Tab-separated table of C-alpha atoms in Angstrom:
chain	number	residue	atom	x	y	z
A	1	MET	CA	97.497	26.654	8.689
A	2	LYS	CA	94.119	27.556	7.199
A	3	LEU	CA	92.612	27.864	10.729
A	4	LEU	CA	95.487	30.098	11.811
A	5	HIS	CA	94.935	32.290	8.752
A	6	VAL	CA	91.200	32.639	9.537
A	7	LEU	CA	91.889	33.564	13.174
A	8	SER	CA	94.430	36.158	12.092
A	9	LEU	CA	91.888	37.653	9.677
A	10	PHE	CA	89.209	37.935	12.414
A	11	LEU	CA	91.732	39.540	14.758
A	12	ALA	CA	92.728	42.106	12.132
A	13	ILE	CA	89.053	43.000	11.486
A	14	ALA	CA	88.355	43.311	15.206
A	15	LEU	CA	91.304	45.634	15.701
A	16	ALA	CA	90.246	47.757	12.751
A	17	TRP	CA	86.713	48.109	14.165
A	18	SER	CA	88.039	48.954	17.627
A	19	ASP	CA	90.027	51.862	16.192
A	20	GLU	CA	86.882	53.333	14.643
A	21	ILE	CA	84.592	52.893	17.655
A	22	GLU	CA	84.505	55.987	19.862
A	23	VAL	CA	84.080	55.231	23.561
A	24	ASP	CA	82.051	57.806	25.429
A	25	PRO	CA	84.002	58.538	28.628
A	26	SER	CA	80.792	59.691	30.359
A	27	SER	CA	79.407	56.160	30.017
A	28	ALA	CA	81.912	54.862	32.573
A	29	VAL	CA	80.602	54.402	36.112
A	30	PRO	CA	82.068	57.286	38.160
A	31	ASP	CA	84.202	56.721	41.253
A	32	ARG	CA	83.552	59.228	44.032
A	33	CYS	CA	87.140	58.900	45.297
A	34	LEU	CA	88.698	60.208	42.052
A	35	SER	CA	88.295	63.973	42.551
A	36	LEU	CA	84.902	64.199	40.871
A	37	GLU	CA	83.041	67.395	40.078
A	38	MET	CA	79.449	66.681	41.136
A	39	ASP	CA	76.597	68.007	38.996
A	40	ALA	CA	74.175	68.452	41.915
A	41	ALA	CA	73.735	67.666	45.597
A	42	ALA	CA	70.730	67.494	47.929
A	43	VAL	CA	69.819	65.995	51.299
A	44	ASN	CA	66.826	63.650	51.390
A	45	GLU	CA	64.038	63.591	53.995
A	46	GLU	CA	66.106	61.313	56.246
A	47	GLY	CA	69.106	63.625	56.199
A	48	ILE	CA	71.148	61.474	53.800
A	49	PRO	CA	73.119	63.437	51.174
A	50	TYR	CA	72.577	62.551	47.513
A	51	PHE	CA	75.338	63.441	45.049
A	52	PHE	CA	74.659	63.367	41.293
A	53	LYS	CA	77.215	62.864	38.546
A	54	ASP	CA	76.200	62.407	34.899
A	55	GLY	CA	73.432	59.784	34.981
A	56	TYR	CA	74.538	58.376	38.338
A	57	LEU	CA	73.639	58.874	41.981
A	58	PHE	CA	75.799	58.449	45.102
A	59	LYS	CA	73.739	57.930	48.257
A	60	GLY	CA	75.391	58.995	51.486
A	61	PHE	CA	79.124	59.305	52.014
A	62	HIS	CA	80.265	55.911	50.780
A	63	GLY	CA	79.173	53.129	48.483
A	64	LEU	CA	79.158	52.648	44.745
A	65	ALA	CA	77.334	54.786	42.204
A	66	GLU	CA	73.940	53.642	40.953
A	67	LYS	CA	71.841	54.803	38.036
A	68	ALA	CA	69.887	57.901	39.067
A	69	ASN	CA	66.820	56.744	37.143
A	70	GLU	CA	66.584	53.655	39.349
A	71	THR	CA	65.586	55.936	42.229
A	72	PHE	CA	63.991	58.801	40.270
A	73	THR	CA	62.517	56.966	37.283
A	74	GLU	CA	60.785	59.839	35.549
A	75	LEU	CA	63.965	61.857	35.135
A	76	ASP	CA	64.949	59.457	32.382
A	77	GLU	CA	61.442	59.103	30.954
A	78	HIS	CA	61.099	62.848	30.367
A	79	HIS	CA	64.712	63.846	29.822
A	80	HIS	CA	67.391	61.569	28.423
A	81	LEU	CA	70.070	63.981	29.553
A	82	GLY	CA	72.366	61.876	31.681
A	83	HIS	CA	72.811	64.654	34.238
A	84	VAL	CA	71.009	66.902	36.743
A	85	ASP	CA	71.707	70.647	36.690
A	86	ALA	CA	70.737	71.405	40.295
A	87	ALA	CA	68.755	69.956	43.201
A	88	PHE	CA	67.552	70.862	46.690
A	89	ARG	CA	65.208	69.696	49.437
A	90	LEU	CA	62.022	71.749	49.872
A	91	HIS	CA	60.789	71.661	53.474
A	92	TYR	CA	59.922	74.620	55.688
A	93	GLU	CA	58.273	74.510	59.108
A	94	ASP	CA	56.139	77.582	58.360
A	95	HIS	CA	54.623	75.907	55.298
A	96	PRO	CA	52.862	72.790	56.650
A	97	SER	CA	51.132	72.099	53.325
A	98	GLU	CA	54.489	71.387	51.699
A	99	HIS	CA	56.132	68.044	52.313
A	100	ASN	CA	59.708	66.898	52.225
A	101	ASN	CA	60.157	67.266	48.479
A	102	ILE	CA	63.339	66.868	46.479
A	103	ILE	CA	63.371	69.332	43.601
A	104	PHE	CA	65.450	68.743	40.447
A	105	PHE	CA	66.329	71.114	37.617
A	106	LEU	CA	67.148	69.833	34.130
A	107	ASP	CA	67.576	72.412	31.361
A	108	ASN	CA	64.337	74.459	31.507
A	109	LYS	CA	62.310	71.926	33.525
A	110	VAL	CA	61.698	71.396	37.223
A	111	PHE	CA	60.760	68.023	38.764
A	112	SER	CA	59.224	67.665	42.239
A	113	TYR	CA	59.490	64.305	44.017
A	114	TYR	CA	57.805	63.203	47.219
A	115	GLN	CA	59.022	59.899	48.657
A	116	HIS	CA	60.826	59.252	45.348
A	117	LYS	CA	57.588	59.611	43.334
A	118	LEU	CA	57.104	62.390	40.798
A	119	GLU	CA	54.259	64.660	41.906
A	120	GLU	CA	51.254	65.057	39.659
A	121	GLY	CA	51.612	67.743	37.014
A	122	TYR	CA	55.396	67.622	36.891
A	123	PRO	CA	57.709	68.263	35.149
A	124	LYS	CA	56.895	71.949	34.743
A	125	ASN	CA	58.759	74.874	33.263
A	126	ILE	CA	61.102	76.578	35.725
A	127	SER	CA	59.452	79.899	34.877
A	128	GLU	CA	56.084	78.525	36.037
A	129	VAL	CA	57.242	77.312	39.455
A	130	PHE	CA	60.052	79.786	40.130
A	131	PRO	CA	59.242	82.880	38.046
A	132	GLY	CA	62.288	84.987	37.294
A	133	ILE	CA	64.765	82.142	37.783
A	134	PRO	CA	66.766	81.299	34.634
A	135	ASP	CA	67.092	77.939	32.892
A	136	HIS	CA	70.236	75.799	32.820
A	137	LEU	CA	71.152	76.488	36.454
A	138	ASP	CA	74.492	75.651	38.054
A	139	ALA	CA	73.277	74.970	41.608
A	140	ALA	CA	70.477	75.513	44.108
A	141	VAL	CA	70.084	75.168	47.881
A	142	GLU	CA	67.241	75.710	50.360
A	143	CYS	CA	67.603	78.341	53.102
A	144	PRO	CA	64.945	78.358	55.865
A	145	LYS	CA	64.388	81.105	58.432
A	146	PRO	CA	66.280	82.387	60.367
A	147	GLU	CA	69.325	81.232	58.402
A	148	CYS	CA	67.906	83.479	55.676
A	149	ASP	CA	65.615	86.430	56.395
A	150	GLU	CA	62.688	84.509	54.892
A	151	ASP	CA	62.179	80.903	53.805
A	152	SER	CA	64.119	80.999	50.567
A	153	VAL	CA	65.882	79.103	47.830
A	154	ILE	CA	69.310	80.301	46.665
A	155	PHE	CA	69.935	79.766	42.943
A	156	PHE	CA	73.345	79.983	41.278
A	157	LYS	CA	74.099	80.637	37.619
A	158	GLY	CA	77.585	81.874	36.804
A	159	ASP	CA	78.202	85.031	38.834
A	160	ASP	CA	74.481	85.605	39.397
A	161	ILE	CA	72.965	84.723	42.791
A	162	TYR	CA	69.171	84.720	43.228
A	163	HIS	CA	67.459	84.641	46.629
A	164	PHE	CA	63.929	83.419	45.869
A	165	ASN	CA	61.294	84.081	48.576
A	166	VAL	CA	59.170	80.916	48.809
A	167	ARG	CA	56.118	82.764	50.162
A	168	THR	CA	56.036	85.899	47.988
A	169	LYS	CA	58.066	84.614	45.013
A	170	ALA	CA	60.077	87.853	45.154
A	171	ILE	CA	63.701	87.704	43.997
A	172	ASP	CA	66.587	89.453	45.706
A	173	MET	CA	69.758	89.517	43.600
A	174	LYS	CA	72.957	89.030	45.601
A	175	GLU	CA	76.658	89.413	44.924
A	176	PHE	CA	78.815	86.750	46.596
A	177	LYS	CA	82.249	88.250	45.993
A	178	SER	CA	84.351	85.955	48.186
A	179	MET	CA	82.893	82.685	46.930
A	180	PRO	CA	83.806	80.818	43.721
A	181	ASN	CA	81.109	79.838	41.212
A	182	CYS	CA	79.330	76.742	42.497
A	183	THR	CA	78.907	73.625	40.374
A	184	SER	CA	76.610	72.252	43.111
A	185	ALA	CA	75.526	73.332	46.599
A	186	PHE	CA	73.773	71.805	49.582
A	187	ARG	CA	72.786	72.456	53.188
A	188	PHE	CA	73.987	69.923	55.763
A	189	MET	CA	73.891	70.156	59.579
A	190	GLU	CA	72.699	73.788	59.267
A	191	HIS	CA	75.811	74.697	57.268
A	192	TYR	CA	76.006	75.720	53.598
A	193	TYR	CA	78.499	74.219	51.185
A	194	CYS	CA	79.460	75.352	47.695
A	195	LEU	CA	81.114	72.584	45.681
A	196	HIS	CA	83.346	73.844	42.872
A	197	GLY	CA	85.111	71.104	41.006
A	198	HIS	CA	86.300	68.550	43.574
A	199	MET	CA	86.822	71.306	46.183
A	200	PHE	CA	84.303	72.978	48.483
A	201	SER	CA	83.845	76.133	50.548
A	202	LYS	CA	81.521	76.740	53.486
A	203	PHE	CA	79.651	80.006	53.069
A	204	ASP	CA	77.218	82.361	54.787
A	205	PRO	CA	73.908	82.044	52.895
A	206	LYS	CA	73.007	85.704	53.453
A	207	THR	CA	76.280	87.307	52.404
A	208	GLY	CA	78.245	84.594	50.621
A	209	GLU	CA	81.204	85.239	52.918
A	210	VAL	CA	83.654	82.355	53.286
A	211	HIS	CA	85.394	82.174	56.649
A	212	GLY	CA	88.357	79.973	57.489
A	213	LYS	CA	90.849	78.088	55.350
A	214	TYR	CA	88.928	77.287	52.183
A	215	PRO	CA	88.631	75.778	49.653
A	216	LYS	CA	89.066	72.248	50.985
A	217	GLU	CA	89.125	68.855	49.286
A	218	ALA	CA	85.594	67.368	49.164
A	219	ARG	CA	86.885	63.797	49.546
A	220	ASP	CA	88.365	64.708	52.925
A	221	TYR	CA	84.985	65.653	54.389
A	222	PHE	CA	82.126	64.226	52.330
A	223	MET	CA	83.484	60.905	51.072
A	224	ARG	CA	84.781	57.822	52.832
A	225	CYS	CA	87.755	56.811	50.731
A	226	SER	CA	90.777	54.647	51.471
A	227	LYS	CA	93.143	57.175	49.892
A	228	PHE	CA	93.007	60.954	50.000
A	229	SER	CA	94.758	63.901	48.435
A	230	ASN	CA	98.493	64.282	49.047
A	231	ASP	CA	97.841	67.494	50.992
A	232	SER	CA	95.336	65.870	53.341
A	233	ASP	CA	95.871	66.475	57.066
A	234	HIS	CA	94.680	63.177	58.544
A	235	VAL	CA	93.848	64.520	62.017
A	236	GLU	CA	92.031	67.545	60.600
A	237	ARG	CA	90.121	65.374	58.143
A	238	GLU	CA	89.028	62.734	60.628
A	239	ARG	CA	87.912	65.110	63.351
A	240	CYS	CA	86.042	67.372	60.933
A	241	SER	CA	84.677	64.771	58.520
A	242	ARG	CA	80.915	64.793	57.938
A	243	VAL	CA	80.978	61.021	57.309
A	244	HIS	CA	79.384	59.148	60.218
A	245	LEU	CA	81.488	57.060	62.590
A	246	ASP	CA	81.410	53.281	62.250
A	247	ALA	CA	82.232	52.601	65.898
A	248	VAL	CA	83.386	54.339	69.077
A	249	THR	CA	84.556	53.176	72.507
A	250	THR	CA	86.630	54.174	75.540
A	251	ASP	CA	89.125	51.949	77.334
A	252	ASN	CA	89.647	51.605	81.108
A	253	GLU	CA	92.086	54.535	81.092
A	254	GLY	CA	89.533	56.849	79.502
A	255	ASN	CA	91.101	56.943	76.029
A	256	MET	CA	88.591	57.231	73.195
A	257	TYR	CA	88.839	55.276	69.943
A	258	ALA	CA	86.614	56.404	67.064
A	259	PHE	CA	86.595	54.400	63.826
A	260	ARG	CA	85.601	55.483	60.325
A	261	GLY	CA	86.409	53.574	57.149
A	262	HIS	CA	90.143	52.880	56.988
A	263	TYR	CA	91.100	55.277	59.810
A	264	PHE	CA	90.576	55.792	63.526
A	265	LEU	CA	91.024	58.700	65.923
A	266	HIS	CA	92.622	58.220	69.336
A	267	LYS	CA	91.828	60.888	71.970
A	268	ASP	CA	93.600	60.705	75.343
A	269	LEU	CA	92.661	62.283	78.692
A	270	ASN	CA	94.416	65.517	77.646
A	271	ASP	CA	92.173	65.714	74.549
A	272	THR	CA	95.192	65.124	72.318
A	273	LEU	CA	94.049	63.659	69.013
A	274	LYS	CA	95.975	61.277	66.781
A	275	ALA	CA	94.768	59.773	63.496
A	276	GLN	CA	96.061	56.461	62.183
A	277	THR	CA	95.072	53.855	59.675
A	278	ILE	CA	93.328	50.899	61.292
A	279	GLU	CA	95.824	48.617	59.613
A	280	SER	CA	98.805	50.347	61.243
A	281	ALA	CA	97.549	49.561	64.761
A	282	PHE	CA	95.225	46.599	64.175
A	283	LYS	CA	96.694	44.951	61.098
A	284	GLU	CA	94.610	41.778	61.423
A	285	VAL	CA	91.391	43.816	61.068
A	286	HIS	CA	92.728	45.917	58.169
A	287	SER	CA	89.743	48.342	57.929
A	288	GLU	CA	85.973	48.894	57.991
A	289	VAL	CA	84.787	47.693	61.412
A	290	ASP	CA	81.101	47.284	62.313
A	291	ALA	CA	81.385	47.721	66.089
A	292	VAL	CA	84.041	48.092	68.787
A	293	PHE	CA	83.698	47.623	72.549
A	294	SER	CA	85.996	47.567	75.572
A	295	PHE	CA	85.835	44.756	78.093
A	296	GLN	CA	88.307	43.935	80.872
A	297	ASP	CA	91.240	45.899	79.459
A	298	HIS	CA	90.725	44.474	75.977
A	299	LEU	CA	89.400	46.009	72.776
A	300	TYR	CA	87.026	43.816	70.784
A	301	MET	CA	86.416	44.668	67.126
A	302	VAL	CA	83.508	43.237	65.177
A	303	LYS	CA	83.981	42.941	61.434
A	304	ASP	CA	81.275	41.089	59.496
A	305	ASP	CA	80.690	37.816	61.375
A	306	HIS	CA	84.037	37.690	63.220
A	307	VAL	CA	85.449	39.305	66.355
A	308	PHE	CA	89.082	40.394	66.803
A	309	ALA	CA	90.513	41.058	70.283
A	310	TYR	CA	93.503	43.168	71.402
A	311	LYS	CA	95.187	43.897	74.707
A	312	VAL	CA	95.415	47.671	75.129
A	313	GLY	CA	98.904	49.142	75.453
A	314	GLU	CA	101.514	51.290	73.726
A	315	THR	CA	101.191	48.764	70.928
A	316	HIS	CA	97.960	46.807	70.838
A	317	THR	CA	98.621	43.084	71.101
A	318	HIS	CA	96.433	40.734	69.092
A	319	LEU	CA	95.122	37.961	71.356
A	320	ASP	CA	95.799	34.335	70.484
A	321	GLY	CA	92.812	32.402	69.201
A	322	TYR	CA	91.217	35.404	67.509
A	323	PRO	CA	89.429	36.151	65.297
A	324	LYS	CA	86.523	34.088	66.574
A	325	PRO	CA	82.994	33.785	65.162
A	326	LEU	CA	80.591	36.521	66.277
A	327	LYS	CA	78.165	33.805	67.382
A	328	GLU	CA	80.768	32.355	69.752
A	329	VAL	CA	81.801	35.685	71.308
A	330	LEU	CA	78.463	37.516	71.523
A	331	GLY	CA	75.918	34.758	70.927
A	332	ILE	CA	74.271	36.516	67.981
A	333	ASP	CA	74.194	36.011	64.215
A	334	GLY	CA	74.507	38.506	61.389
A	335	HIS	CA	75.531	42.168	61.169
A	336	ILE	CA	75.415	44.222	64.376
A	337	ASP	CA	75.437	48.031	64.591
A	338	ALA	CA	77.103	48.649	67.960
A	339	ALA	CA	78.223	47.013	71.200
A	340	PHE	CA	79.316	48.388	74.577
A	341	SER	CA	79.786	47.425	78.213
A	342	CYS	CA	78.947	49.564	81.249
A	343	ASP	CA	79.947	49.557	84.896
A	344	ASP	CA	78.891	46.021	85.771
A	345	HIS	CA	81.879	44.544	83.831
A	346	GLN	CA	79.924	41.364	83.195
A	347	HIS	CA	77.551	42.155	80.359
A	348	VAL	CA	78.049	43.485	76.868
A	349	HIS	CA	75.046	45.194	75.299
A	350	VAL	CA	74.564	44.612	71.571
A	351	ILE	CA	72.544	46.863	69.232
A	352	LYS	CA	71.124	45.320	66.110
A	353	GLY	CA	68.693	47.447	64.142
A	354	SER	CA	66.406	49.121	66.694
A	355	ASN	CA	66.752	46.354	69.298
A	356	ILE	CA	69.233	45.836	72.121
A	357	TYR	CA	70.393	42.539	73.672
A	358	ASP	CA	72.413	41.576	76.754
A	359	VAL	CA	75.310	39.129	76.609
A	360	ASP	CA	76.674	37.621	79.848
A	361	MET	CA	80.388	37.332	79.112
A	362	SER	CA	80.871	34.857	81.959
A	363	ALA	CA	78.423	32.366	80.423
A	364	ASN	CA	79.470	29.403	78.314
A	365	PRO	CA	78.096	29.178	75.723
A	366	ARG	CA	77.152	32.823	75.383
A	367	ALA	CA	73.738	33.978	74.225
A	368	ALA	CA	72.185	37.328	73.281
A	369	THR	CA	69.218	37.583	75.663
A	370	ASN	CA	66.713	40.079	77.059
A	371	GLU	CA	65.784	41.526	73.655
A	372	ARG	CA	63.943	44.846	73.863
A	373	PRO	CA	63.220	47.681	71.418
A	374	ILE	CA	64.895	51.093	71.582
A	375	ALA	CA	62.143	53.660	71.390
A	376	VAL	CA	63.823	56.862	70.242
A	377	PHE	CA	65.972	55.644	67.311
A	378	LYS	CA	65.268	53.503	64.265
A	379	THR	CA	68.955	53.097	63.392
A	380	MET	CA	72.240	53.836	65.163
A	381	ASN	CA	75.821	54.001	63.903
A	382	ALA	CA	77.802	53.621	67.123
A	383	ALA	CA	77.472	53.637	70.908
A	384	MET	CA	79.661	53.586	74.013
A	385	CYS	CA	79.204	53.603	77.774
A	386	GLY	CA	81.141	55.542	80.409
A	387	PRO	CA	80.880	56.828	83.990
A	388	LYS	CA	78.345	59.474	82.897
A	389	GLY	CA	76.071	57.123	80.952
A	390	VAL	CA	75.448	55.980	77.381
A	391	THR	CA	76.461	57.950	74.276
A	392	VAL	CA	74.768	57.071	70.985
A	393	VAL	CA	75.967	58.264	67.562
A	394	VAL	CA	73.401	58.704	64.788
A	395	GLY	CA	74.784	60.214	61.603
A	396	ASN	CA	76.729	63.375	62.433
A	397	HIS	CA	75.124	63.817	65.845
A	398	PHE	CA	75.382	62.149	69.215
A	399	TYR	CA	72.986	61.891	72.148
A	400	HIS	CA	73.732	61.311	75.819
A	401	PHE	CA	71.627	59.248	78.231
A	402	GLN	CA	72.368	59.229	81.956
A	403	SER	CA	71.791	55.490	82.250
A	404	LEU	CA	71.269	52.357	80.186
A	405	MET	CA	67.689	52.179	81.434
A	406	LEU	CA	66.892	55.695	80.155
A	407	PHE	CA	68.468	54.868	76.804
A	408	VAL	CA	66.378	51.727	76.347
A	409	ALA	CA	63.072	52.765	77.887
A	410	GLY	CA	63.076	56.541	77.462
A	411	ARG	CA	60.622	58.195	75.081
A	412	ALA	CA	62.001	61.744	75.052
A	413	MET	CA	64.783	62.621	72.627
A	414	PRO	CA	67.732	64.117	74.538
A	415	GLU	CA	69.696	67.165	73.419
A	416	GLN	CA	71.384	66.776	70.046
A	417	HIS	CA	75.167	67.311	69.861
A	418	ARG	CA	77.454	67.574	66.837
A	419	VAL	CA	80.117	64.908	66.523
A	420	PRO	CA	82.804	67.037	64.779
A	421	LEU	CA	82.433	70.033	67.094
A	422	GLU	CA	81.581	68.601	70.503
A	423	MET	CA	83.295	65.239	70.365
A	424	PHE	CA	86.463	66.213	68.493
A	425	GLY	CA	86.673	70.013	68.760
A	426	CYS	CA	86.335	70.826	65.049
A	427	ASP	CA	85.391	74.504	64.764
A	428	HIS	CA	84.218	74.553	61.143
């Protein structure tokens, strides 16, 4: 009884303390799929978007938040603020002395980073680096020629819009009547986006005009989430998303299958698009594939170190005996980035990192052989082969090679195409 009395006393004290302790909601790790309002956004030197919320950083379009000061250490050493006011990438072709810098604004200070290292002499006062630009900014975005009349930075504070000429340091005040006040802004794929709350609008950097049906939900285009807003149009979202594809292939009938996160797009020969969850058509896979390839009227899906196989039809039939180990099916260990077969119908070509391998599907056991480097890309997200050659997806762009040989051995970068526009017909 005495022990029970002591335990009850400790419990009562603990409950009393818990009522008095105030929990700071900002200390919780943010979830990008919960309609967040980002503090700042910028694209790094490799074209990967960075989104900042409180003291956290989201890299790219998916993945968990991490502490911002783990990547940009000095932000925390100089300012224990827990947030970034604004950010942009400073890089202009007409200014060769300037590198790919990421510029941050915190209160009245500006920080300049090159390769994630704070440059000597920073932080500095905003007035010293960008004279005439106010403190406590809402957003900032770079605007190179000819997208702006001169290489410029656009600064946002409330209703005030400042076009700052990088060369002359002159300021041109603008009035963007049709655009809401931006809480963050960034330039991506030569387009300009104003994020306001968890919504966004695409705008003309010279006039601020917003064309099309905006605002739109940011999660539908800049996040890879398993669930979206109730008003989300799945076909519209998947064909216009800025999140890179995980895998893409065509079957023997010429139908295209493009996979991203929990969803996939199906495009038939009439260019009719349908969007479905992966689980609805390929329930054994569930979601998140690494690579998909077509071989002898079957679809093969690689997820982690296993391969799932389906017979193509009105409903895709899961083949008995699958999933099988990746090593057994393709003769290779570990994560792969893409796989595809071409006209010979005997080999599957596997991309892992910047190398490509050949797998003879008639061999037993199978082995990934003939390793050779791919010259023009360091990383690739997806690839497929068709009658006109090899198509490779890197980020939000794709590249076409007339043959497998040109893809592997070529040194010249082919013409760049936009995935949303030219692969899926998205006009915004």
